[in-house]
PDB file of C-alpha atoms in Angstrom:
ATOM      1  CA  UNK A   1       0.000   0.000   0.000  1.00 38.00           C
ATOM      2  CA  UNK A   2       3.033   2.487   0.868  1.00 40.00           C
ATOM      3  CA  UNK A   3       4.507   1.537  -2.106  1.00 40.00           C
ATOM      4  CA  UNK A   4       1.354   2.593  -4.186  1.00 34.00           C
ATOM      5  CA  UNK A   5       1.077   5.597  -2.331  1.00 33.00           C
ATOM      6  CA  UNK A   6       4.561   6.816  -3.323  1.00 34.00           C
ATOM      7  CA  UNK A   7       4.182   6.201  -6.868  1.00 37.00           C
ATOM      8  CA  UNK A   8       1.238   7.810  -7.053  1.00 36.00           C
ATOM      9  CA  UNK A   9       3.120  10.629  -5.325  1.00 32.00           C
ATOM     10  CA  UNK A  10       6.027  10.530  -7.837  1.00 36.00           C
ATOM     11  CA  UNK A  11       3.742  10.807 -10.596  1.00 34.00           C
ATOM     12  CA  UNK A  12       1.771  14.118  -9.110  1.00 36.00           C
ATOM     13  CA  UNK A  13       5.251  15.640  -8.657  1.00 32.00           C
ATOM     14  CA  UNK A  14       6.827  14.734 -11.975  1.00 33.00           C
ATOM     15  CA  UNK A  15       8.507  17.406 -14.546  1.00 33.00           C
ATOM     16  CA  UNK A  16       5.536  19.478 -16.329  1.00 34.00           C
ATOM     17  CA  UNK A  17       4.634  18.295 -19.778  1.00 37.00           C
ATOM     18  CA  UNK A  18       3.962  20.605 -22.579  1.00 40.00           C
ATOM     19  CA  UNK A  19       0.161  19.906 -22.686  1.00 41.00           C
ATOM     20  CA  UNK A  20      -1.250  22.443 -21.128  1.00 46.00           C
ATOM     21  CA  UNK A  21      -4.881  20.735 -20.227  1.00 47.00           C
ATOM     22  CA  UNK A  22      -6.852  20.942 -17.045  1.00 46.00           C
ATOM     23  CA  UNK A  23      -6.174  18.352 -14.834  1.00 45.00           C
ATOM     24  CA  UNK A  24      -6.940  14.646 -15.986  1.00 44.00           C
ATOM     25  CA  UNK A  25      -9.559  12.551 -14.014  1.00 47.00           C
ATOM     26  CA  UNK A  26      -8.979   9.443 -12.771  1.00 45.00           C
ATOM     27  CA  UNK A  27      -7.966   6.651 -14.794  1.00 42.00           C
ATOM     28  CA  UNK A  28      -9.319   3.463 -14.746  1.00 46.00           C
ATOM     29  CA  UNK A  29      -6.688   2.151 -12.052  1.00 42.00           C
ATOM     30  CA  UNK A  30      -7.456   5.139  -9.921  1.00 39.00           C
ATOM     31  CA  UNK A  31      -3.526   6.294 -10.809  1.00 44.00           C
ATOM     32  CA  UNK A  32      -4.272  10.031 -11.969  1.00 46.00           C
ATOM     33  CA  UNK A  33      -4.134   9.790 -15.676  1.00 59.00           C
ATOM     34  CA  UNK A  34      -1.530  12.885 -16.439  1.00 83.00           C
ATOM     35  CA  UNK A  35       0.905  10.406 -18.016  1.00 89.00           C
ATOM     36  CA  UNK A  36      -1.708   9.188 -20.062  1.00 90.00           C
ATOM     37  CA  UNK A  37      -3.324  12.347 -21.242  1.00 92.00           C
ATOM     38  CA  UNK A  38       0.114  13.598 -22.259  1.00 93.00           C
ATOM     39  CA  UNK A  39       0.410  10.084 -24.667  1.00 94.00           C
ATOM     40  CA  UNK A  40      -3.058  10.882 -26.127  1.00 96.00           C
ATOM     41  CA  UNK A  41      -1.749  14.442 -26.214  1.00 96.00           C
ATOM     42  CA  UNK A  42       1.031  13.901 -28.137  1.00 96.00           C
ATOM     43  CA  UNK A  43      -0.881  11.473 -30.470  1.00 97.00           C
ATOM     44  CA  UNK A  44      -2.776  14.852 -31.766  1.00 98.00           C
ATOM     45  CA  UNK A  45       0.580  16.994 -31.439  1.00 97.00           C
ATOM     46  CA  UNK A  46       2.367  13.800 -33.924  1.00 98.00           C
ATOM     47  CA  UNK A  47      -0.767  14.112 -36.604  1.00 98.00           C
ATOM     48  CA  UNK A  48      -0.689  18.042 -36.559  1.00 98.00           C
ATOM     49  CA  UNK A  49       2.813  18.295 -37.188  1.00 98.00           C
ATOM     50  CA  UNK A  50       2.811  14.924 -39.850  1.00 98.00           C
ATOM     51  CA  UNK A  51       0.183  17.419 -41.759  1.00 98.00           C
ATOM     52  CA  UNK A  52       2.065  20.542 -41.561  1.00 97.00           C
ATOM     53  CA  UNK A  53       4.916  18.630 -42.973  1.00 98.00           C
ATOM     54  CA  UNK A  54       2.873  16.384 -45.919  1.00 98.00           C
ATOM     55  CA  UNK A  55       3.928  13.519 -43.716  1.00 98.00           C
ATOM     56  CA  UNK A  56       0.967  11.269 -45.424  1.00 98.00           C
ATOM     57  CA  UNK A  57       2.228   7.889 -43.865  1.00 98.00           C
ATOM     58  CA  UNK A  58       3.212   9.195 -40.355  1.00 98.00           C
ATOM     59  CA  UNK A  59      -0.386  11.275 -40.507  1.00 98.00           C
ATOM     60  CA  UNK A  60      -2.276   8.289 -41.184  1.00 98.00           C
ATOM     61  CA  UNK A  61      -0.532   6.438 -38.595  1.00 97.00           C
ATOM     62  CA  UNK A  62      -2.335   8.166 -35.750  1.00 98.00           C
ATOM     63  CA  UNK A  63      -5.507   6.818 -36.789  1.00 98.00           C
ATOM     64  CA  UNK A  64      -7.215   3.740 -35.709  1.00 97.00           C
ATOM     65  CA  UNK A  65      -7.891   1.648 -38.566  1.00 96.00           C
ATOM     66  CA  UNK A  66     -11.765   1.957 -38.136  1.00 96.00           C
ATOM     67  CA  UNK A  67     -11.474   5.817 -37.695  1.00 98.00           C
ATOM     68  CA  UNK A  68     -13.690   8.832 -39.167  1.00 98.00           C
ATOM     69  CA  UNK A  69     -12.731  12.107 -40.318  1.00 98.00           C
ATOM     70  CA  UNK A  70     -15.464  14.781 -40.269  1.00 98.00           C
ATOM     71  CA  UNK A  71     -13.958  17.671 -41.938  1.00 96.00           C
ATOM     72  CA  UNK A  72     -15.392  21.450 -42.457  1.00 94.00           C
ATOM     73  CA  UNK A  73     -17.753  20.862 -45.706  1.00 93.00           C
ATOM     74  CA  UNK A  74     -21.117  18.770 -45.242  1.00 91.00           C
ATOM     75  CA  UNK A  75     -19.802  16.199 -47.885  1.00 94.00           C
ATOM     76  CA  UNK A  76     -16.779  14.996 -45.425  1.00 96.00           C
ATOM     77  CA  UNK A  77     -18.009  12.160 -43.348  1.00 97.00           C
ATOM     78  CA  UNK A  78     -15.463   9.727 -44.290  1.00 97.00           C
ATOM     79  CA  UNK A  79     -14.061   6.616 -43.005  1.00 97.00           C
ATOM     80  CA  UNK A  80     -10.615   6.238 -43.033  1.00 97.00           C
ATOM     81  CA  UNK A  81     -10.431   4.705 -46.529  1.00 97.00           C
ATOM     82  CA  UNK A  82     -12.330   7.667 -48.299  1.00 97.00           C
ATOM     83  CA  UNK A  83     -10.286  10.193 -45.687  1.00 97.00           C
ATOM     84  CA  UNK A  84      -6.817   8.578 -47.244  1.00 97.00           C
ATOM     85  CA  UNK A  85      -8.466   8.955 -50.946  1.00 97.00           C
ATOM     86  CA  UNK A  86      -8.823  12.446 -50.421  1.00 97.00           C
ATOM     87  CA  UNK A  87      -5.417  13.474 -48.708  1.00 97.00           C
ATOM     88  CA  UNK A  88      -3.077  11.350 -49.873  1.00 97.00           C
ATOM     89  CA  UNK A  89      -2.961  12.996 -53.212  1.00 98.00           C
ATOM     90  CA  UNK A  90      -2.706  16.490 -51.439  1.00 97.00           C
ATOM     91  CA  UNK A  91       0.410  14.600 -49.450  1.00 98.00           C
ATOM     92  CA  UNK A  92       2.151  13.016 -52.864  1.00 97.00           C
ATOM     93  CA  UNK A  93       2.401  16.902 -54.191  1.00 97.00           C
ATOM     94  CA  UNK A  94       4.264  17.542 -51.267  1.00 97.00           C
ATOM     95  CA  UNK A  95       1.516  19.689 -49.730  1.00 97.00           C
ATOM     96  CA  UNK A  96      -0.196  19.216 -46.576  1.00 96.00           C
ATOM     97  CA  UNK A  97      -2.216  21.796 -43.968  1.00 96.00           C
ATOM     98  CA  UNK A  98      -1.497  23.330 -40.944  1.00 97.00           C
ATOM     99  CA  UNK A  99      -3.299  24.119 -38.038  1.00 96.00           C
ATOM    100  CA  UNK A 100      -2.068  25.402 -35.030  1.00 96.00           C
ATOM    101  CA  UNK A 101      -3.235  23.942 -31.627  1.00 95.00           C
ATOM    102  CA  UNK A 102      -3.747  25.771 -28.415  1.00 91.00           C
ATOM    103  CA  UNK A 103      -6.357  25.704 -25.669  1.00 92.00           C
ATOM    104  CA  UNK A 104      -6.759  22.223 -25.522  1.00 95.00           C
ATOM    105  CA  UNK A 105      -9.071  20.050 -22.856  1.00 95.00           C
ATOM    106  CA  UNK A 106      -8.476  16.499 -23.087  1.00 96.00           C
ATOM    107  CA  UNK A 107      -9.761  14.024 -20.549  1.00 94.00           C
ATOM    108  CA  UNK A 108      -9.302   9.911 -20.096  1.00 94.00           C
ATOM    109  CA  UNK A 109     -11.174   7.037 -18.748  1.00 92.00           C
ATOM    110  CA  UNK A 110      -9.596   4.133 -18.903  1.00 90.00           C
ATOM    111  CA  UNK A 111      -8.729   3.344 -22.789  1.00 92.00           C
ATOM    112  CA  UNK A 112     -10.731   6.594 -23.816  1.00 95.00           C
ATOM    113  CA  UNK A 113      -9.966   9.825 -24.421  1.00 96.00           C
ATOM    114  CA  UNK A 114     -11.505  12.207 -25.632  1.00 97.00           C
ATOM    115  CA  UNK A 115     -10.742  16.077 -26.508  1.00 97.00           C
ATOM    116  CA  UNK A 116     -11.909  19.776 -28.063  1.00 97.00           C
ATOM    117  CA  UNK A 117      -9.028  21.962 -29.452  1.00 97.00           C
ATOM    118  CA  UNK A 118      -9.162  25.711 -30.784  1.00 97.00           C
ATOM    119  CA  UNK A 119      -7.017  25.984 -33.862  1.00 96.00           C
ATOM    120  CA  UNK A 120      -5.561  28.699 -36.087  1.00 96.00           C
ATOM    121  CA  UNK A 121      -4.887  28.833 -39.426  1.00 95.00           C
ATOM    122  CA  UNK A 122      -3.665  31.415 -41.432  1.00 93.00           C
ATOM    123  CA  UNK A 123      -6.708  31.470 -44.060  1.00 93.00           C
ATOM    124  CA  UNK A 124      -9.563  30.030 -42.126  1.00 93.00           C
ATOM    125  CA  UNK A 125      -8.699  31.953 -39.028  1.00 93.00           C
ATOM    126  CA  UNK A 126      -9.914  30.354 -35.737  1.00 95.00           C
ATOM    127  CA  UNK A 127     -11.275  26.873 -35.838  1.00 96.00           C
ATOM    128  CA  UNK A 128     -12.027  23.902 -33.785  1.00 97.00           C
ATOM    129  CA  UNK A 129     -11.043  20.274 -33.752  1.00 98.00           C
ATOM    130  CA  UNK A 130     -12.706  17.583 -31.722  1.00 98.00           C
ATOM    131  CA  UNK A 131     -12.457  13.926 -31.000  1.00 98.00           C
ATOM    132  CA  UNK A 132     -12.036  10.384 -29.343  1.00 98.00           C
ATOM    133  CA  UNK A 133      -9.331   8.488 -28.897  1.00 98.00           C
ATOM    134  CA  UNK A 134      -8.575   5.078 -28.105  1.00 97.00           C
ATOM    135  CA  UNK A 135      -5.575   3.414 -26.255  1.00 95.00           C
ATOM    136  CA  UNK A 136      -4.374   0.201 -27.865  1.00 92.00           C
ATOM    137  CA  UNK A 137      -2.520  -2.896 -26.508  1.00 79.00           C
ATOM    138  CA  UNK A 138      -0.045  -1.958 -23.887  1.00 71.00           C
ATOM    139  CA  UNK A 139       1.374   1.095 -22.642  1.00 71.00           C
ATOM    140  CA  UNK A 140       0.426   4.536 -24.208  1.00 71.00           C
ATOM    141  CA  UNK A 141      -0.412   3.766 -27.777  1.00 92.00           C
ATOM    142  CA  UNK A 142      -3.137   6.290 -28.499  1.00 97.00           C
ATOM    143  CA  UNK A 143      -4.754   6.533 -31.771  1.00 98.00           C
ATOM    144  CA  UNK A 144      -7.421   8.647 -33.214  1.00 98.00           C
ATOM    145  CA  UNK A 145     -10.980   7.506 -33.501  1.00 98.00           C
ATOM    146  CA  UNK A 146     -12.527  10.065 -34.766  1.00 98.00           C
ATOM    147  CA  UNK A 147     -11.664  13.922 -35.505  1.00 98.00           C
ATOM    148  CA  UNK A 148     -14.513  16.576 -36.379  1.00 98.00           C
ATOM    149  CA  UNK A 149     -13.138  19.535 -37.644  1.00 97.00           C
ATOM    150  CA  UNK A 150     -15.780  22.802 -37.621  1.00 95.00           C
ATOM    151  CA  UNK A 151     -15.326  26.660 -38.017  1.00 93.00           C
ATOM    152  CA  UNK A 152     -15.603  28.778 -35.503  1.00 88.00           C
ATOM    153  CA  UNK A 153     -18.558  31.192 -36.614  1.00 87.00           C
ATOM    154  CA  UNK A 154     -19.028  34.099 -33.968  1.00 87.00           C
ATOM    155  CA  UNK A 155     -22.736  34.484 -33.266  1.00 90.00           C
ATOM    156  CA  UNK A 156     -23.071  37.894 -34.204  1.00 92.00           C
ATOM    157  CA  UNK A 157     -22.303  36.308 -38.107  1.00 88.00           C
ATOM    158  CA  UNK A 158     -23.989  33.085 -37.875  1.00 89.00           C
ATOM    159  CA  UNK A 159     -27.214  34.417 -39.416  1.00 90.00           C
ATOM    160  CA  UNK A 160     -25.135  35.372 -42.632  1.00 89.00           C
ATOM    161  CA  UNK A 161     -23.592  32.172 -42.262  1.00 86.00           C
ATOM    162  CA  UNK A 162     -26.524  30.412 -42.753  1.00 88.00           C
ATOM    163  CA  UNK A 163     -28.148  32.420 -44.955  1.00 88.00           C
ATOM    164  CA  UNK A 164     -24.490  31.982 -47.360  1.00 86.00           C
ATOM    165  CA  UNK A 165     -25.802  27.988 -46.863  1.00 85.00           C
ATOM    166  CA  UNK A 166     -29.096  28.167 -47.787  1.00 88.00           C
ATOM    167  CA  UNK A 167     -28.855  30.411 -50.734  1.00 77.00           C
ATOM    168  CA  UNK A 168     -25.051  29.874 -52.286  1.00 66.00           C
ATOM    169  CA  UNK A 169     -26.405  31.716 -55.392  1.00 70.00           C
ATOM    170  CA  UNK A 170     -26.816  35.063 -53.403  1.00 62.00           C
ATOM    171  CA  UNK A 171     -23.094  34.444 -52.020  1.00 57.00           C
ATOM    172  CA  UNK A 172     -20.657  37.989 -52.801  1.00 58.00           C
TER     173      UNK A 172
END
């Protein structure tokens, strides 16, 4: 029992990570799940960055092989196959997208996690990326279940927004 109690303790005082979330719940072994949240963490930090870079293979690789993307236009509710048709020819011509993470809440239960993320990007502006992830075999292999990406309308511009939707034909 001591023994439990000072490795819990070890973990609550390790080094800070650079995920910046609230503080994890519990996780399923009633260890606080920091360490874990960090994995699934990075897991989103790896498939940003494999983007930014037109990393197809290592962007791809932090999905689950069941996952969904749900991207920004009403048409984009793929499975992974349909996901890969789409971006791996973006990827082969050595161009990719990149959005920039910050204010990120993330929490786990056991082999779940599951997340929200504001994003910027230098054309679209503000935007927001949500998701589940799922932990796989053991240790801290997170990958990506699903990832909805949505814009960020303000309020004040949402009527426009969906007026722009109904009617495209009256669009500027």
């Amino acid at each position: 029992m001591i023994a439990v109690l000072l490795a819990a303790l070890a973990l609550q005082t390790s080094a800070p990570s650079s995920w910046a979330g609230p503080a994890p719940a519990d996780d399923r072994a009633g260890v606080v799940a920091e360490p874990a949240a960090r994995a699934a963490a990075a897991t989103l930090d790896r498939m940003h960055a494999a983007a930014s870079q037109a990393d197809g293979a290592a962007y791809f690789d932090q999905f689950a092989p069941g996952a969904r993307f749900i991207g920004t236009d009403a048409s984009e509710h793929w499975d992974l196959a349909q996901f890969r048709a789409y971006a791996d020819p973006i990827f082969a011509q050595g161009k990719g997208w990149t959005y920039h993470p910050r204010d990120r809440s993330l929490s786990v239960s056991g082999d779940i996690a599951w997340f929200d993320e504001k994003l910027d990007h230098d054309a679209y502006g503000e935007l927001r990326g949500s998701g589940v992830l799922r932990r796989y075999g053991p240790g801290e292999t997170w990958k990506i279940e699903q990832y909805v990406l949505s814009f960020a309308v303000p309020n004040d511009r949402a009527d426009a927004v969906v007026d722009l939707i109904r009617d495209p034909a009256e669009a500027p």
